Coordinates of N, CA and C in Angstrom, one line a residue:
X1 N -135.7 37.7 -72.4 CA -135.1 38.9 -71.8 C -134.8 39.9 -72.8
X2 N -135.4 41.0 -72.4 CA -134.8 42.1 -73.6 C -133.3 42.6 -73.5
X3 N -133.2 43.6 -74.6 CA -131.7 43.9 -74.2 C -131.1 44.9 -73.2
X4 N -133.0 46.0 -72.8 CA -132.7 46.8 -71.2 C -132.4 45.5 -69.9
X5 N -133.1 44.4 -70.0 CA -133.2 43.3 -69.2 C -131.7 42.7 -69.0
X6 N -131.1 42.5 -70.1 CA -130.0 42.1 -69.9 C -128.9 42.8 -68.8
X7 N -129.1 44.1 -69.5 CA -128.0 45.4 -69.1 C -128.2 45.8 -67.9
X8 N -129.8 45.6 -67.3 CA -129.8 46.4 -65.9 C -129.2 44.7 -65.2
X9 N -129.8 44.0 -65.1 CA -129.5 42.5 -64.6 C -127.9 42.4 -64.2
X10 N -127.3 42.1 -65.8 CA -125.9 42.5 -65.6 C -125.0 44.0 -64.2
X11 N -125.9 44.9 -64.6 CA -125.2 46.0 -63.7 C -125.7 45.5 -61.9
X12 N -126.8 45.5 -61.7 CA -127.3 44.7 -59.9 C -125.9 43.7 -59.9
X13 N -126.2 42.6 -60.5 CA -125.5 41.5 -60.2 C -124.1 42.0 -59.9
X14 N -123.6 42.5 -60.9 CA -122.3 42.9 -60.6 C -122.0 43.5 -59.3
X15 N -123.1 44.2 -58.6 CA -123.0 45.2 -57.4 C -123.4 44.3 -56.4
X16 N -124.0 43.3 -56.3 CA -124.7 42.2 -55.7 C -125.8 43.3 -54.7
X17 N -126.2 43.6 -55.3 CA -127.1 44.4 -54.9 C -128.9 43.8 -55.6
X18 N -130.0 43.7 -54.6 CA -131.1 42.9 -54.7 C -132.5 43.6 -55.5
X19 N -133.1 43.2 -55.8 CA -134.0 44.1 -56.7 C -135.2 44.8 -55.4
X20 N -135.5 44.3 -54.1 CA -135.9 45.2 -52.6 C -135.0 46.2 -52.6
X21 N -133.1 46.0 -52.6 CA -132.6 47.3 -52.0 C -132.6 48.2 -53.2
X22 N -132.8 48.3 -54.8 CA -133.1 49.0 -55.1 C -134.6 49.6 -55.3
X23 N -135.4 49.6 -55.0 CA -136.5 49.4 -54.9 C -136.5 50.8 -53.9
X24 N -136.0 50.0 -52.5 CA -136.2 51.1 -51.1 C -135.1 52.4 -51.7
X25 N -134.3 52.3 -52.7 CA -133.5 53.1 -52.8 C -134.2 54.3 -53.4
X26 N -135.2 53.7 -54.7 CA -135.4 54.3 -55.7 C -137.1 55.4 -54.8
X27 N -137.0 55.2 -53.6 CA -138.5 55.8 -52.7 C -137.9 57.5 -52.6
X28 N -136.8 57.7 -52.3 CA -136.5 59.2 -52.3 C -136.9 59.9 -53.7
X29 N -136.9 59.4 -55.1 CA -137.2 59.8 -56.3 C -138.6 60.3 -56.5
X30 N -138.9 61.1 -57.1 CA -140.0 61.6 -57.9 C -141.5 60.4 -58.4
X31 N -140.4 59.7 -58.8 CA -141.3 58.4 -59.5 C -140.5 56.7 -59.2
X32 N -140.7 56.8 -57.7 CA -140.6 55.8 -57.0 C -140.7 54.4 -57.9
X33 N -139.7 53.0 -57.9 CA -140.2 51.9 -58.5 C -140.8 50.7 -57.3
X34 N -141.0 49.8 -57.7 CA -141.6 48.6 -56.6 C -140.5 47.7 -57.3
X35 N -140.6 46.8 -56.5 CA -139.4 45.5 -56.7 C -139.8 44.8 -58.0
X36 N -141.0 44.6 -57.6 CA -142.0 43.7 -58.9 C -142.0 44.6 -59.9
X37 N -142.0 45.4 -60.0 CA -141.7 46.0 -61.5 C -140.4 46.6 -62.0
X38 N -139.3 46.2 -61.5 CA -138.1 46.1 -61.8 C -137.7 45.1 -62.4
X39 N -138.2 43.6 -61.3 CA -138.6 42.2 -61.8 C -138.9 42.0 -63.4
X40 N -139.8 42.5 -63.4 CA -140.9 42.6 -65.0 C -139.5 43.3 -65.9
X41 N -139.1 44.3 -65.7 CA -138.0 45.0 -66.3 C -136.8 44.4 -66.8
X42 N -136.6 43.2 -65.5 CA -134.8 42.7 -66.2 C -135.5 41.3 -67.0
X43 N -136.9 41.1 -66.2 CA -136.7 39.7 -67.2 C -137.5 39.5 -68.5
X44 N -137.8 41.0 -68.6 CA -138.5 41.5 -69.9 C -139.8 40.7 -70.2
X45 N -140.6 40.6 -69.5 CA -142.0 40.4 -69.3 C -143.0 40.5 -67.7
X46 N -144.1 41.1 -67.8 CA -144.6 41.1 -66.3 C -145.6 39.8 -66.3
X47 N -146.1 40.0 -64.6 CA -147.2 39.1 -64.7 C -148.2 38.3 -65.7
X48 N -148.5 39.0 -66.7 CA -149.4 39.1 -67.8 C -148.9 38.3 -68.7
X49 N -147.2 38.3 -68.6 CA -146.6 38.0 -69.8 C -146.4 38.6 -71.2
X50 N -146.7 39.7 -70.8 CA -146.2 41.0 -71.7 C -145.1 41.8 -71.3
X51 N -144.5 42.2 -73.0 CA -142.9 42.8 -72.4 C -143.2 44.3 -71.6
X52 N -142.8 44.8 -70.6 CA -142.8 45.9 -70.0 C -142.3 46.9 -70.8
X53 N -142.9 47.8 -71.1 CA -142.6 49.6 -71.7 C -142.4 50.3 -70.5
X54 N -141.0 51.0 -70.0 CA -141.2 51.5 -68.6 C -141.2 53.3 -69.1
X55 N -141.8 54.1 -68.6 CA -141.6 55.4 -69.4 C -140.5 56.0 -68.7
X56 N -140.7 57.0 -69.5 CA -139.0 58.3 -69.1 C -139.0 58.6 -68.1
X57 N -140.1 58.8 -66.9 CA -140.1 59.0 -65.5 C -138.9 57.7 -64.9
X58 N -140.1 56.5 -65.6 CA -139.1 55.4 -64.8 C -137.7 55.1 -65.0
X59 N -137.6 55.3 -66.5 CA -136.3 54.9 -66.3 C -135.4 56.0 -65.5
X60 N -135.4 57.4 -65.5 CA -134.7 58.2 -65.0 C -134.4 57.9 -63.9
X61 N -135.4 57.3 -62.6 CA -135.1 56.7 -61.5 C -134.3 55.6 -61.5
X62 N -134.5 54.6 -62.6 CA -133.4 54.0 -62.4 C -131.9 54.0 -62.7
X63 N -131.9 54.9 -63.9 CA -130.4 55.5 -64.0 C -129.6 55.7 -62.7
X64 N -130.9 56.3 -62.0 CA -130.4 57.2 -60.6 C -129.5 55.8 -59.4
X65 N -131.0 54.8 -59.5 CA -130.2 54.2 -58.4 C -129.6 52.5 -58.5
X66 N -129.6 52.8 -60.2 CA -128.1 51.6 -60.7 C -127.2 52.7 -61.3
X67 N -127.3 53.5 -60.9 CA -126.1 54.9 -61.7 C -125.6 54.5 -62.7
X68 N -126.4 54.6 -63.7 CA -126.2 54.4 -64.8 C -126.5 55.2 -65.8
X69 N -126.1 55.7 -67.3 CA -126.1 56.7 -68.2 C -128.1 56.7 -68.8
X70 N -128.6 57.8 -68.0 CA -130.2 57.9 -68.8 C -130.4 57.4 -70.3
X71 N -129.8 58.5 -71.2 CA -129.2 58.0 -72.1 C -129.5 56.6 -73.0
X72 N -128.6 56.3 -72.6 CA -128.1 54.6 -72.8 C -129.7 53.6 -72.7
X73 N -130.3 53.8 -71.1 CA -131.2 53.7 -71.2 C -132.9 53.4 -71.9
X74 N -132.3 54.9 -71.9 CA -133.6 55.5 -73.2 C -133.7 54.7 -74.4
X75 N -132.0 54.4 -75.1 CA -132.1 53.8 -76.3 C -132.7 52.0 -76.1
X76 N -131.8 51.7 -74.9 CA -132.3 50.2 -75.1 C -133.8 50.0 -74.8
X77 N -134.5 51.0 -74.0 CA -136.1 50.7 -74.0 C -136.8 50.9 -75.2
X78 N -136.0 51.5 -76.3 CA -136.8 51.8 -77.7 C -137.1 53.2 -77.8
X79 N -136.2 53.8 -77.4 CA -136.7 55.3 -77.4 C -135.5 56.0 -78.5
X80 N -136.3 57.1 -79.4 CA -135.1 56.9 -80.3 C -134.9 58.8 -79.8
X81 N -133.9 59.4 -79.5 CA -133.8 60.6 -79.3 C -133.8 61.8 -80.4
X82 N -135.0 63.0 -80.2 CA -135.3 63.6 -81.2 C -134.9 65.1 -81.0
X83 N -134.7 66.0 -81.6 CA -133.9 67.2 -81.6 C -135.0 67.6 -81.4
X84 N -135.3 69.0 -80.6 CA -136.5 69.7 -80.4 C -135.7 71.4 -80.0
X85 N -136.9 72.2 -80.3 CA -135.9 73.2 -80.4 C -134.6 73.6 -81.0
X86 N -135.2 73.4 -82.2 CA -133.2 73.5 -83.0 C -133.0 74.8 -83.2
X87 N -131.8 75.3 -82.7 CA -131.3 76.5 -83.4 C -129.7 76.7 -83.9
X88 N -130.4 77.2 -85.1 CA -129.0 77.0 -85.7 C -128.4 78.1 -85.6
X89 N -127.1 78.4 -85.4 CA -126.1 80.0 -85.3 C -125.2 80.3 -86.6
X90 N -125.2 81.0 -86.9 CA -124.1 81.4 -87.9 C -122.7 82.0 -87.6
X91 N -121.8 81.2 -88.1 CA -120.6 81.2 -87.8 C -119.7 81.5 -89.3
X92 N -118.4 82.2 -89.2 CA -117.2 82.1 -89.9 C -117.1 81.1 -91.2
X93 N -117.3 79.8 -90.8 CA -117.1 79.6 -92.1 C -118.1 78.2 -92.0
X94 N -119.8 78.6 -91.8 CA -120.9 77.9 -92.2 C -122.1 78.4 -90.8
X95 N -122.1 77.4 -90.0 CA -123.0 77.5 -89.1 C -122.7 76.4 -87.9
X96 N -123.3 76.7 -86.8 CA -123.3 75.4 -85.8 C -124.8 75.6 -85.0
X97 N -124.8 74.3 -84.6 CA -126.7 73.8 -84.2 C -126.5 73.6 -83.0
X98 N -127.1 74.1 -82.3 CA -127.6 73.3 -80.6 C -129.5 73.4 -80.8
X99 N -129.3 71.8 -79.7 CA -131.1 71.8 -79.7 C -131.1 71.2 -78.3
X100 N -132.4 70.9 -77.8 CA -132.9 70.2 -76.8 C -133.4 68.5 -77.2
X101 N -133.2 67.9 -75.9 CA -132.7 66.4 -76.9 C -134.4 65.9 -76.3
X102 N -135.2 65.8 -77.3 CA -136.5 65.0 -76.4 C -136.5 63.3 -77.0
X103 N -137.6 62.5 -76.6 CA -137.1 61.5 -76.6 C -138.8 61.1 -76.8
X104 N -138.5 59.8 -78.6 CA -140.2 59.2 -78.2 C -139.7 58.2 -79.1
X105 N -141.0 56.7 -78.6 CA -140.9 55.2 -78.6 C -140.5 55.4 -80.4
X106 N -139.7 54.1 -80.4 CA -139.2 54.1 -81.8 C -138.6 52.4 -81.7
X107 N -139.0 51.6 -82.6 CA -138.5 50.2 -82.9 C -138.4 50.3 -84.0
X108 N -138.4 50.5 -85.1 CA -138.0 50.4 -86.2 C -136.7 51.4 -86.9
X109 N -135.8 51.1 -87.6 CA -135.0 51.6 -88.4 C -135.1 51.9 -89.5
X110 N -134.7 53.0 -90.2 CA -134.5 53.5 -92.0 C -133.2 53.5 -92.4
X111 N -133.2 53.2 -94.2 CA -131.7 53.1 -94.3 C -131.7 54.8 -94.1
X112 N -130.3 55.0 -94.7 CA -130.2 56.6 -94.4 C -129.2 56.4 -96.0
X113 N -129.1 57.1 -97.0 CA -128.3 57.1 -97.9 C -127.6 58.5 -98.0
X114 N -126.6 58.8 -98.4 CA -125.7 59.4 -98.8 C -126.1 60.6 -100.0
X115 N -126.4 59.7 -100.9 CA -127.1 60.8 -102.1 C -128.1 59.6 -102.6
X116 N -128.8 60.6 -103.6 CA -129.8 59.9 -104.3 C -129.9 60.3 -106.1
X117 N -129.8 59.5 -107.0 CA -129.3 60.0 -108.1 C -130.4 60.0 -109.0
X118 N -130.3 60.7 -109.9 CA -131.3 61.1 -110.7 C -131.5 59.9 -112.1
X119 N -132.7 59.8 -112.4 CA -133.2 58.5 -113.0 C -134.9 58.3 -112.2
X120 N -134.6 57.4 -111.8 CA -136.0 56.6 -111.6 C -136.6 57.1 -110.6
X121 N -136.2 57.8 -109.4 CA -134.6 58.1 -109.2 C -133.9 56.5 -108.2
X122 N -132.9 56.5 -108.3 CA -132.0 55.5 -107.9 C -131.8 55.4 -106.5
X123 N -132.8 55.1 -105.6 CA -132.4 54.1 -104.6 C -131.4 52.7 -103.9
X124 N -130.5 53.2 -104.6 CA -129.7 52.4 -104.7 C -128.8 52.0 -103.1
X125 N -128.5 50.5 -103.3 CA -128.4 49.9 -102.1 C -126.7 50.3 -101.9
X126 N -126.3 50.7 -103.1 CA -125.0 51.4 -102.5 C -124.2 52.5 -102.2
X127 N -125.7 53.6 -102.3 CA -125.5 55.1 -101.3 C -125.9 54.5 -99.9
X128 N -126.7 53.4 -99.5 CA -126.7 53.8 -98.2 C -125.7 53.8 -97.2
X129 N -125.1 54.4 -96.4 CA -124.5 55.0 -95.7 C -124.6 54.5 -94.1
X130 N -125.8 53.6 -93.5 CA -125.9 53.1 -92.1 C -127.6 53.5 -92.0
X131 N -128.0 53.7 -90.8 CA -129.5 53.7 -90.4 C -129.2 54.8 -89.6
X132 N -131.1 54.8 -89.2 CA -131.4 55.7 -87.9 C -132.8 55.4 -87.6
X133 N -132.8 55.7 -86.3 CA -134.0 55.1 -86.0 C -135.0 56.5 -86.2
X134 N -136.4 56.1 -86.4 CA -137.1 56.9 -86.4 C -138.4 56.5 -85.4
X135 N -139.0 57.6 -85.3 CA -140.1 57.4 -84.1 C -141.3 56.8 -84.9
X136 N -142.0 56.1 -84.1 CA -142.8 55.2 -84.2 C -144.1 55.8 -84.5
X137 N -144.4 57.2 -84.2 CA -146.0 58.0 -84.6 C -145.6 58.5 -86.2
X138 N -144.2 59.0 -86.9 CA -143.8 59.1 -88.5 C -144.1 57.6 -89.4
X139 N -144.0 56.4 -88.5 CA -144.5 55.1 -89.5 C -146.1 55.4 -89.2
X140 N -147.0 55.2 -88.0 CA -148.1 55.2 -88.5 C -148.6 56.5 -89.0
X141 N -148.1 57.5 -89.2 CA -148.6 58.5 -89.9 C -148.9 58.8 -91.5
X142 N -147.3 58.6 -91.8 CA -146.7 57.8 -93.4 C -146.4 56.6 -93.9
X143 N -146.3 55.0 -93.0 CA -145.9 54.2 -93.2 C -144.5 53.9 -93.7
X144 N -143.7 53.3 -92.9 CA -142.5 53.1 -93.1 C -142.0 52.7 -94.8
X145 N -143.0 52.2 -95.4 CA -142.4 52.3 -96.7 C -142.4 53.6 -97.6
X146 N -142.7 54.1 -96.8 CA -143.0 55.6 -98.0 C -142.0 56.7 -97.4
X147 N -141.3 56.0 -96.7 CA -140.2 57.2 -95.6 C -139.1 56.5 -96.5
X148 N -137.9 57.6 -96.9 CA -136.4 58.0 -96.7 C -135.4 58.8 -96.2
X149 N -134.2 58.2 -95.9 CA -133.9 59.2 -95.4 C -132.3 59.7 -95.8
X150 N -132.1 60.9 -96.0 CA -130.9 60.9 -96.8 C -129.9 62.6 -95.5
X151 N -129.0 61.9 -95.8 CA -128.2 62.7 -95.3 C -127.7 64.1 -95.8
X152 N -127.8 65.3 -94.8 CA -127.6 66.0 -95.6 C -126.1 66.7 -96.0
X153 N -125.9 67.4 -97.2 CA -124.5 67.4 -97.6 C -124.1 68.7 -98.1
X154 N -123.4 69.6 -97.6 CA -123.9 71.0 -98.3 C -124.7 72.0 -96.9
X155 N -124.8 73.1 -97.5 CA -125.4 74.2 -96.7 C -126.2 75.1 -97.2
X156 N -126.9 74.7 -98.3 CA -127.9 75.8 -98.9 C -129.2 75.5 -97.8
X157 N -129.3 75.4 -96.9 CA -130.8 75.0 -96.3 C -130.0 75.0 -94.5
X158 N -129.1 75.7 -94.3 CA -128.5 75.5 -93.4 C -129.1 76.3 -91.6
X159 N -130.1 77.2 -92.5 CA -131.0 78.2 -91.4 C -131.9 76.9 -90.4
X160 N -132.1 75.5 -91.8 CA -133.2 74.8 -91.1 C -132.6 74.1 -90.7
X161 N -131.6 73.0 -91.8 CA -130.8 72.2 -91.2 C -129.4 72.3 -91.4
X162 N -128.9 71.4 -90.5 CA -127.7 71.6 -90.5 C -126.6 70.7 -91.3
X163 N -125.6 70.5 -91.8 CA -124.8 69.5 -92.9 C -124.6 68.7 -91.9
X164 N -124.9 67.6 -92.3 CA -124.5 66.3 -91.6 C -125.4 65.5 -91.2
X165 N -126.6 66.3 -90.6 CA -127.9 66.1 -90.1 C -128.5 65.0 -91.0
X166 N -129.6 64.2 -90.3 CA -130.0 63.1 -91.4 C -131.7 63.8 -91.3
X167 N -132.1 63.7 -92.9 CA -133.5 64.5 -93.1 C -134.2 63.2 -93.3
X168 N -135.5 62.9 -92.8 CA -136.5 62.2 -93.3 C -137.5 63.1 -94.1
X169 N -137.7 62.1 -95.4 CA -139.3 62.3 -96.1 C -139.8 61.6 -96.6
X170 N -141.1 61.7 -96.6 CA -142.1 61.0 -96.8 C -142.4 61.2 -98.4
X171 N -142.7 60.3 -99.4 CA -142.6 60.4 -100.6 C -144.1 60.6 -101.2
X172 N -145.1 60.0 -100.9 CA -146.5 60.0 -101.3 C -146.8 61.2 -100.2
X173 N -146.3 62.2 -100.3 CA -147.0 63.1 -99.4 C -147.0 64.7 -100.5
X174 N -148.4 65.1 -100.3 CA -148.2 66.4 -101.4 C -147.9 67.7 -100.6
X175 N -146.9 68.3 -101.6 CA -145.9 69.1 -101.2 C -146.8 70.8 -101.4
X176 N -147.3 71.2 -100.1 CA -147.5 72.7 -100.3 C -146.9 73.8 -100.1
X177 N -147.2 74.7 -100.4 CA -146.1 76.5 -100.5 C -146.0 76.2 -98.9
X178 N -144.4 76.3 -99.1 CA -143.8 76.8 -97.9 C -143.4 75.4 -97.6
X179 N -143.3 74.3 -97.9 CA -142.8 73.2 -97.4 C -140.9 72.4 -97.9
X180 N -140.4 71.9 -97.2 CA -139.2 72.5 -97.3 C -139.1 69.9 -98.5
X181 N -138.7 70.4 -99.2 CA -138.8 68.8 -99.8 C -137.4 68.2 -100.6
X182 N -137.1 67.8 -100.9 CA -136.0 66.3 -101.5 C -136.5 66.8 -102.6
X183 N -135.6 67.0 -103.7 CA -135.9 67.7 -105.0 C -134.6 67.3 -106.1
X184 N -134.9 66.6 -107.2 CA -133.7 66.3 -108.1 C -134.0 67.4 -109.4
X185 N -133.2 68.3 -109.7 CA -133.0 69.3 -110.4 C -132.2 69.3 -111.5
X186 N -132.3 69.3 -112.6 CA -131.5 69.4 -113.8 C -130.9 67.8 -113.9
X187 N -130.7 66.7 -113.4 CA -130.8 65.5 -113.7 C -129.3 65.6 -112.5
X188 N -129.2 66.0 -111.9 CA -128.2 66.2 -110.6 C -128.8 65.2 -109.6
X189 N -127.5 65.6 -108.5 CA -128.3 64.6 -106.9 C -129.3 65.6 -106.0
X190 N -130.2 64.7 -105.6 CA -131.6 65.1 -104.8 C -130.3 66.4 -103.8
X191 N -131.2 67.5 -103.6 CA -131.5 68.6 -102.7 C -132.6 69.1 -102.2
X192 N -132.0 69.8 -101.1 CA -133.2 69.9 -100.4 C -133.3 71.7 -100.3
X193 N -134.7 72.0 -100.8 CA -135.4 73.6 -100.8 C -136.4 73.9 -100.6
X194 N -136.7 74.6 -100.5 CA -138.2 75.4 -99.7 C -139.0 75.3 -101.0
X195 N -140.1 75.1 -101.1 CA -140.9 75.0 -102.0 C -141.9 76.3 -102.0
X196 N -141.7 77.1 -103.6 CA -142.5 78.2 -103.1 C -143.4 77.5 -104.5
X197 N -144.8 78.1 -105.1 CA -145.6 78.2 -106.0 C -146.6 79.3 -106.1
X198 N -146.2 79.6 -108.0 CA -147.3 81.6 -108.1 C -147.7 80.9 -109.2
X199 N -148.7 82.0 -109.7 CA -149.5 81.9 -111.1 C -148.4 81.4 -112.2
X200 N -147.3 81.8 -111.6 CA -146.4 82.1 -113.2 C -145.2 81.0 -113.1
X201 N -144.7 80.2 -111.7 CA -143.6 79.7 -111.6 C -143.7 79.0 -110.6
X202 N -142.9 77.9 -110.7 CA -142.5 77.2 -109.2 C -141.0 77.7 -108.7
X203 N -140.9 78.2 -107.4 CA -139.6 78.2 -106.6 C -139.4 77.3 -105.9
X204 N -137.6 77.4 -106.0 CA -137.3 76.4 -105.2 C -136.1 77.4 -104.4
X205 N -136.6 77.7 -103.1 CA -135.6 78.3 -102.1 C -134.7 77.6 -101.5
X206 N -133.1 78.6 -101.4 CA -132.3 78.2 -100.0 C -132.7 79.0 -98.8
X207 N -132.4 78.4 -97.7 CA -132.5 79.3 -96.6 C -130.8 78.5 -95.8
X208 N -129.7 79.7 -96.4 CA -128.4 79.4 -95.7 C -128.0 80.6 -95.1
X209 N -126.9 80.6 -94.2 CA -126.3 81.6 -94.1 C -125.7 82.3 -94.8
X210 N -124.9 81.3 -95.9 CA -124.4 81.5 -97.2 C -124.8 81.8 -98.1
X211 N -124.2 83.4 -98.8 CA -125.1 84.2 -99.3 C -125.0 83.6 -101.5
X212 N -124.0 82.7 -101.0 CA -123.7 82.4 -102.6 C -125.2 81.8 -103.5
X213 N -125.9 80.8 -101.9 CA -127.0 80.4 -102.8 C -128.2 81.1 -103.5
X214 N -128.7 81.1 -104.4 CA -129.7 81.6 -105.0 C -130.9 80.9 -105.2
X215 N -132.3 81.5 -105.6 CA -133.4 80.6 -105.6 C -133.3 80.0 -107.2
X216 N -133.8 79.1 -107.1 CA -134.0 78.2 -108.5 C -135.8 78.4 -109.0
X217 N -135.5 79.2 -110.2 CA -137.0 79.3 -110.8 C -137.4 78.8 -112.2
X218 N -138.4 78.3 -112.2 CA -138.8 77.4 -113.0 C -140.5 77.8 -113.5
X219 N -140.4 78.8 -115.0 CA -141.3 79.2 -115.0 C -142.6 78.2 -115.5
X220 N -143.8 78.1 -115.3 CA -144.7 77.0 -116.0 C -144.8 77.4 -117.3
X221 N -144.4 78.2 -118.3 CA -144.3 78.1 -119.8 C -143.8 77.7 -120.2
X222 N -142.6 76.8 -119.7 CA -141.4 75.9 -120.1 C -141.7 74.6 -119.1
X223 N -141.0 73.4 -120.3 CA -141.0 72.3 -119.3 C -140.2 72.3 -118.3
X224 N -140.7 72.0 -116.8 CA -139.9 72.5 -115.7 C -138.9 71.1 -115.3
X225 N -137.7 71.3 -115.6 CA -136.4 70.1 -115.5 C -136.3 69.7 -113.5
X226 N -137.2 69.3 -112.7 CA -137.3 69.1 -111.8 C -138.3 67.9 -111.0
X227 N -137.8 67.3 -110.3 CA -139.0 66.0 -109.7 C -138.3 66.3 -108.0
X228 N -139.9 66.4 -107.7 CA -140.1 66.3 -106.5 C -140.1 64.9 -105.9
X229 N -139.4 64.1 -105.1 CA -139.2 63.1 -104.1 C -139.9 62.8 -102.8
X230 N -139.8 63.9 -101.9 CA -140.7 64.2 -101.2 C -141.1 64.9 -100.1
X231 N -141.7 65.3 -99.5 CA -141.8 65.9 -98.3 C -140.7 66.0 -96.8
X232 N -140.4 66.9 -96.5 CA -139.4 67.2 -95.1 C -140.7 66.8 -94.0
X233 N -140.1 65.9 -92.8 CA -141.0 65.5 -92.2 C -140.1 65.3 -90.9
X234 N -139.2 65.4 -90.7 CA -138.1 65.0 -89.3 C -136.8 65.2 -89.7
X235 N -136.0 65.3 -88.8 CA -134.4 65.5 -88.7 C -133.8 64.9 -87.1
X236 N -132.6 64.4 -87.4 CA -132.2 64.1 -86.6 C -130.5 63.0 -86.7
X237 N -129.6 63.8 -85.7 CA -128.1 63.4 -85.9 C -127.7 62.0 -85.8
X238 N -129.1 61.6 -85.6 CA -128.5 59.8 -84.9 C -128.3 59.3 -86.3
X239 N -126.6 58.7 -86.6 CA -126.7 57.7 -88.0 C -126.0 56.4 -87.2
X240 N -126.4 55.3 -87.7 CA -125.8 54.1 -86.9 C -124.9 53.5 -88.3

């Protein structure tokens, strides 16, 4: 039994309510269920004997008629929720974010660290700070070993993200003009800046509301004191 299996199971029982009356309940809804695939749902395998994936249609119906938090839901079927539409506002003394919360399949976790220190650079098991889940099309795209994810701290990059927010990137990924990347500078902790490149120099942009920050230029006729980490590839508030 999975752990949606457990939780819807638990909630009927408790109501002593039958997997037919929710069934006939769930027929006024958009995306009607059947008893037998409710069945398949609590005891986390169908006919076939494969675990059931129910999508966001379905579960939303059944939030509806075990009244229960969608939500909640979402996360125990493996769905990891992803920020879409971010906008960030500028405020008095930094900024504040609202976005639209969309939602895609995600079983695997990343650590999430705190900072990243300059050296090798240092991965170290004692910045990480908890996890987050990430969506399951960012492993097959980059492979989960080539993903980190570090939290962000500060507000020089605050137009894109916001402080607190957890940034993923992808490390073996080549970084072109205009891409926003994980950057250790002057032998400091990894930051995150817009990446510009000319005939004569590399930039490294803020985009804050705060006007204190400035761009960091690094001309190619000098050795340039900077290592790139890796590519910006996702954001998102979930840290466990």
């Amino acid at each position: 039994m999975t752990d949606l299996g457990r939780y819807l199971s638990k909630i009927r029982n408790k109501r002593h309510l039958s997997l037919r009356d929710l069934a006939k309940q769930s027929e006024i809804y958009d995306v009607p269920i059947s008893h037998s695939t409710l069945w398949a749902i609590e005891k986390g395998k169908n006919s076939r004997g494969n675990v059931p994936h129910p999508s966001p249609n379905q579960l939303k119906t059944i939030s509806n008629v075990y009244h229960v938090n969608y939500e909640k839901l979402m996360e125990l079927a493996g769905y990891a929720p992803v920020p879409q539409n971010i906008r960030v506002h500028p405020t008095s003394d930094g900024a504040s974010i609202t976005a639209d919360v969309g939602w895609k399949t995600s079983n695997k976790t990343l650590d999430v660290y705190g900072e990243i220190t300059a050296g090798l650079p240092t991965f170290a098991d004692e910045h990480i700070i908890g996890q987050t889940i990430i969506p399951d099309d960012l492993i097959d795209k980059y492979g989960r070993d080539n993903l980190f994810a570090l939290q962000v701290d500060g507000d020089s990059m605050s137009k894109v993200i916001a402080p607190g927010f957890i940034a993923v990137f992808a490390k073996d990924c080549e970084v072109e003009n205009g891409d926003i990347c994980a950057v250790l500078v002057d032998g400091e902790n990894a930051t995150l800046k817009r990446f510009k490149e000319t005939s004569r120099a590399v930039i490294l942009e803020p985009e804050s509301f705060n006007p204190i920050y400035k761009p960091l230029i690094f001309s190619k006729s000098i050795d340039q004191d900077f290592r790139i980490l890796g590519k910006y590839v996702f954001a998102t508030s979930l840290l466990q």
